[in-house]
Tab-separated table of C-alpha atoms in Angstrom:
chain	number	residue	atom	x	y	z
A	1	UNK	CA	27.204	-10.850	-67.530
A	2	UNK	CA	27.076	-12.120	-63.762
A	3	UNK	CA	27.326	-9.985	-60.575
A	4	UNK	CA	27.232	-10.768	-57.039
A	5	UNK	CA	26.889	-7.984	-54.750
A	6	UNK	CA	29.006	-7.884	-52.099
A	7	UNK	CA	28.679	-9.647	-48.574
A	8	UNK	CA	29.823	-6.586	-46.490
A	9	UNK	CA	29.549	-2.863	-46.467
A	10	UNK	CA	32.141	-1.567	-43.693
A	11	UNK	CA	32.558	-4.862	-42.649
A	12	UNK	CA	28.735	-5.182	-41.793
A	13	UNK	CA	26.751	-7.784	-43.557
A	14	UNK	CA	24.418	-6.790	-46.506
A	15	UNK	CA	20.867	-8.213	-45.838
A	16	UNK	CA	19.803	-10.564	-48.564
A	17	UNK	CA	16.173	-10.619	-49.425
A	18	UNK	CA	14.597	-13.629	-51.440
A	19	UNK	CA	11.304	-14.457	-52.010
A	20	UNK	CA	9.837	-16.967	-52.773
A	21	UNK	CA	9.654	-17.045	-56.102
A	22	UNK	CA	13.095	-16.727	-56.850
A	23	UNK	CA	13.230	-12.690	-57.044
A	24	UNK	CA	16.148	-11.074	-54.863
A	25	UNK	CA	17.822	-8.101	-53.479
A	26	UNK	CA	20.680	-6.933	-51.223
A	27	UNK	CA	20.776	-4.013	-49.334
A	28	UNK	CA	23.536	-2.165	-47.042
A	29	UNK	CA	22.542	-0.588	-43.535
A	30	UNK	CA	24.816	2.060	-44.791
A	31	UNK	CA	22.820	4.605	-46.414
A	32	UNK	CA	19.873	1.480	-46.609
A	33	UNK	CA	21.342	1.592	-49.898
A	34	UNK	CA	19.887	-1.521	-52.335
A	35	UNK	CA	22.834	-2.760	-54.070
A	36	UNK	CA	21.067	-5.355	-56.048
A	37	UNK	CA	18.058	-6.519	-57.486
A	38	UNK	CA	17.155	-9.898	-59.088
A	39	UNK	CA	13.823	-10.225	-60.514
A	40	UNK	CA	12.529	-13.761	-60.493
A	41	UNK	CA	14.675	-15.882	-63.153
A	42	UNK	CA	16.654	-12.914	-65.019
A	43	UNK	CA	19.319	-10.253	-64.525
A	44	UNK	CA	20.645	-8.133	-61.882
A	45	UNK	CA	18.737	-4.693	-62.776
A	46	UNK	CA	21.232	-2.380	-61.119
A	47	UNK	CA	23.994	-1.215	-61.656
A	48	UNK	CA	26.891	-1.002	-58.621
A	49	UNK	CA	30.241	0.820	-60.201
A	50	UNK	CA	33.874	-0.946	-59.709
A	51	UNK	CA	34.644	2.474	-58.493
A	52	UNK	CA	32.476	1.973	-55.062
A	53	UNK	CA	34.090	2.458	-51.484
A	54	UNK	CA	32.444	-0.340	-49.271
A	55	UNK	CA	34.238	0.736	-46.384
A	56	UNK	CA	32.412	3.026	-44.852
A	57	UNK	CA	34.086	5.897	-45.563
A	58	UNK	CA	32.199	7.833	-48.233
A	59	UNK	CA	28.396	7.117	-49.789
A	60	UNK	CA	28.518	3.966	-52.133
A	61	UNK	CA	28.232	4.547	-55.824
A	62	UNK	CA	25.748	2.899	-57.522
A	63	UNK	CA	22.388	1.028	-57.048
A	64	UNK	CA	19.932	3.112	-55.174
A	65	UNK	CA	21.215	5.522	-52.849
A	66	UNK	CA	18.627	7.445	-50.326
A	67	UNK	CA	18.914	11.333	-50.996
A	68	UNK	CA	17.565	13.069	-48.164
A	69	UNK	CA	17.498	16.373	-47.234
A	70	UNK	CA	19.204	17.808	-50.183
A	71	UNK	CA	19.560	16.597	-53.608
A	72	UNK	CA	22.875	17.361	-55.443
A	73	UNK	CA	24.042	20.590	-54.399
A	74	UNK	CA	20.755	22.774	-54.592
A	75	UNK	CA	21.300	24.286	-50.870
A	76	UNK	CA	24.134	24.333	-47.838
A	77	UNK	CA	24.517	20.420	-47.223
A	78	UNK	CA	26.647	18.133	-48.439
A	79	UNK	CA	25.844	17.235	-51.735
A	80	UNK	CA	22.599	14.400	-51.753
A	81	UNK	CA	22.337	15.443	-47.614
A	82	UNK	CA	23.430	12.898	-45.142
A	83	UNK	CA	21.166	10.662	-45.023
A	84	UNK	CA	23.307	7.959	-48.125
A	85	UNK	CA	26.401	8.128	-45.420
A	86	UNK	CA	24.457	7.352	-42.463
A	87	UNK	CA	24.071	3.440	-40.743
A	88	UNK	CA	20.268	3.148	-40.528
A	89	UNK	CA	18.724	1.034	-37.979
A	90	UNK	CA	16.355	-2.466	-39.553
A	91	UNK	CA	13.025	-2.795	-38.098
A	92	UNK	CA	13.345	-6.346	-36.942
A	93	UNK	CA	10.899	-9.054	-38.273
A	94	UNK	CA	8.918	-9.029	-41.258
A	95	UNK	CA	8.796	-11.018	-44.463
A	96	UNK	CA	11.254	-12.627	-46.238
A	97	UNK	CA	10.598	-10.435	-49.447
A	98	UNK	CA	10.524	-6.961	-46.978
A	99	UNK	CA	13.216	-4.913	-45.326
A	100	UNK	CA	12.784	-1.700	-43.751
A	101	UNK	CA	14.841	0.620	-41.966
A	102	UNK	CA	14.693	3.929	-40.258
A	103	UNK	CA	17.331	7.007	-39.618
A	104	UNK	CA	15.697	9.729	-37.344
A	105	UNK	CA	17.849	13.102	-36.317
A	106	UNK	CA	20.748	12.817	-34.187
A	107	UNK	CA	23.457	15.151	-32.763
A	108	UNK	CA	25.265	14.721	-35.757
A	109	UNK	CA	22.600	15.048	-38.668
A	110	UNK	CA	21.188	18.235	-36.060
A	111	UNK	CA	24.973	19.943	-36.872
A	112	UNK	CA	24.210	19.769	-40.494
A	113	UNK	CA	20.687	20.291	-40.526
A	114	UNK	CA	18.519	21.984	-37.072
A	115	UNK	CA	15.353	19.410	-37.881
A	116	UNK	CA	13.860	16.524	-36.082
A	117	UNK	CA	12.998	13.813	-38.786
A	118	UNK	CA	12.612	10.338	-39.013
A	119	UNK	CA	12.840	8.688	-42.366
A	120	UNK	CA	11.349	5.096	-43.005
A	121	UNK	CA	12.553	3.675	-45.578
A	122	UNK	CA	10.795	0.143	-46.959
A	123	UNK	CA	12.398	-2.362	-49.667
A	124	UNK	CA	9.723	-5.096	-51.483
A	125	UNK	CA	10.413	-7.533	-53.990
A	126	UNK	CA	8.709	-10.433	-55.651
A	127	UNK	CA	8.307	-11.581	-59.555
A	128	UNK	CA	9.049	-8.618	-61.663
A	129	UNK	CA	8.367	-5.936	-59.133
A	130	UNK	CA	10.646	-4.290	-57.127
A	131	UNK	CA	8.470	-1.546	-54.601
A	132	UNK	CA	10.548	1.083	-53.025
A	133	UNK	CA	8.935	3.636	-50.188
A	134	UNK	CA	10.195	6.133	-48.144
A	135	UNK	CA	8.464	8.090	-45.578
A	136	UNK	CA	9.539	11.073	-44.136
A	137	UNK	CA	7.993	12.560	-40.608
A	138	UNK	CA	8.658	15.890	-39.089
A	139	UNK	CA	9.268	14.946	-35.510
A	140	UNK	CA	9.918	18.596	-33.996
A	141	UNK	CA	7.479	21.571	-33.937
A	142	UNK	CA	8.397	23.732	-36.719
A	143	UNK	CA	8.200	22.959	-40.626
A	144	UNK	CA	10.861	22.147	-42.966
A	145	UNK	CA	11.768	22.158	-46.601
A	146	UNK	CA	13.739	19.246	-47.889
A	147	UNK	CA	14.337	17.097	-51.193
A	148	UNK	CA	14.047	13.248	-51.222
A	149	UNK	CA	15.364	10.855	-54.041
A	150	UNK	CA	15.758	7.182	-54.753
A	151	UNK	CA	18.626	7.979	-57.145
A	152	UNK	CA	18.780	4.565	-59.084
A	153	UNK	CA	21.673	3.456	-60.762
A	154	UNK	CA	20.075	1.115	-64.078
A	155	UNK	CA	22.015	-1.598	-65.210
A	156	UNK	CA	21.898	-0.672	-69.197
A	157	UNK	CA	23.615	-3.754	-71.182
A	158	UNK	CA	23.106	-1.251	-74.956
A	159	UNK	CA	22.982	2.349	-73.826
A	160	UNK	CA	22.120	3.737	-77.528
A	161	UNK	CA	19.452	1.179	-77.472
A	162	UNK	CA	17.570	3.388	-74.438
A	163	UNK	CA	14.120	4.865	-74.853
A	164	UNK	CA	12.837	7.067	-72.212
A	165	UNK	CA	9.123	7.865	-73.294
A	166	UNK	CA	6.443	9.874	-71.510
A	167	UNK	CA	8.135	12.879	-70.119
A	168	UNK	CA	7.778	14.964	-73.052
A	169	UNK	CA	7.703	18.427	-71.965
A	170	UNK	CA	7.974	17.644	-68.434
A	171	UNK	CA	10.168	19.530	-66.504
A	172	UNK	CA	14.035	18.811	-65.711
A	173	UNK	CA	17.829	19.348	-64.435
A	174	UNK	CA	20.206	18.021	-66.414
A	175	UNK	CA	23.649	18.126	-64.589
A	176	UNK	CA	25.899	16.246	-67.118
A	177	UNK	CA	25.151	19.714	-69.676
């Protein structure tokens, strides 16, 4: 089944990475959300619901949205935090097969949340691999709790064909119960 993410969030173009040996990606500077990802001659691995809003207007659904401060509803913020409706800035240069952005705190994040931060987040792809990184700094003088996710959204073609092994016993929410 093909897919082609789209070539605007908000009317702001998606930056397309390729490298060079064929793998690619696509990611928004609206929540630095990845919205696709190619590995080198196969598939697109993620999974981007018809349901999404590309306008702007509310956090995209699908592919891999940036949870920061909060996850879900486990505190006061919006559900997931901010940080997935936010336009992040792109570092300028680097490789074709690299993107990375940054949010930091602002008058509107402070409303929601009374913490300096600056979150760095870095996309890499190439062959098979797909390398996701984020970095979170506490900018002001007092420390903070927060949650961080990269929520991914897997592109499953036989669902009762799916094995997850080696979490046996391993702790967990489960919020579809």
């Amino acid at each position: 089944m093909g897919w082609l993410a789209p070539d605007a969030v908000a009317g702001e173009p998606c930056l397309r990475l390729q490298a060079a040996d064929g793998a690619s990606a696509v990611v928004s500077r609206w929540g630095a959300q990845l919205l696709s990802w190619r590995p080198a001659g196969d598939d697109e691995r993620l999974f981007l619901s018809p349901k999404a809003t590309l306008d702007g207007s509310t956090p995209i659904r699908g592919g891999v949205p940036l949870v920061f401060p909060q996850f879900a509803n486990y505190g006061v913020l919006p559900a997931h935090g901010f940080a997935r409706d936010r336009w992040w800035s792109q570092r300028p240069g680097g490789a074709a097969d690299a993107l990375t952005f940054e949010l930091r705190d602002d008058p509107h994040t402070c409303a929601l949340w009374p913490h300096r931060f600056a979150c760095e987040y870095t996309v890499r792809i190439g062959g098979r691999t797909l390398a996701m990184e984020l970095r979170i700094t506490n900018r002001g003088e007092t420390a903070f709790r927060f949650q961080a996710a990269l929520h991914t959204y897997l592109r499953v073609d036989d669902l009762a064909s799916l094995r997850i092994e080696g979490l046996a016993g391993a702790p967990y929410l489960d919020r579809a119960a």
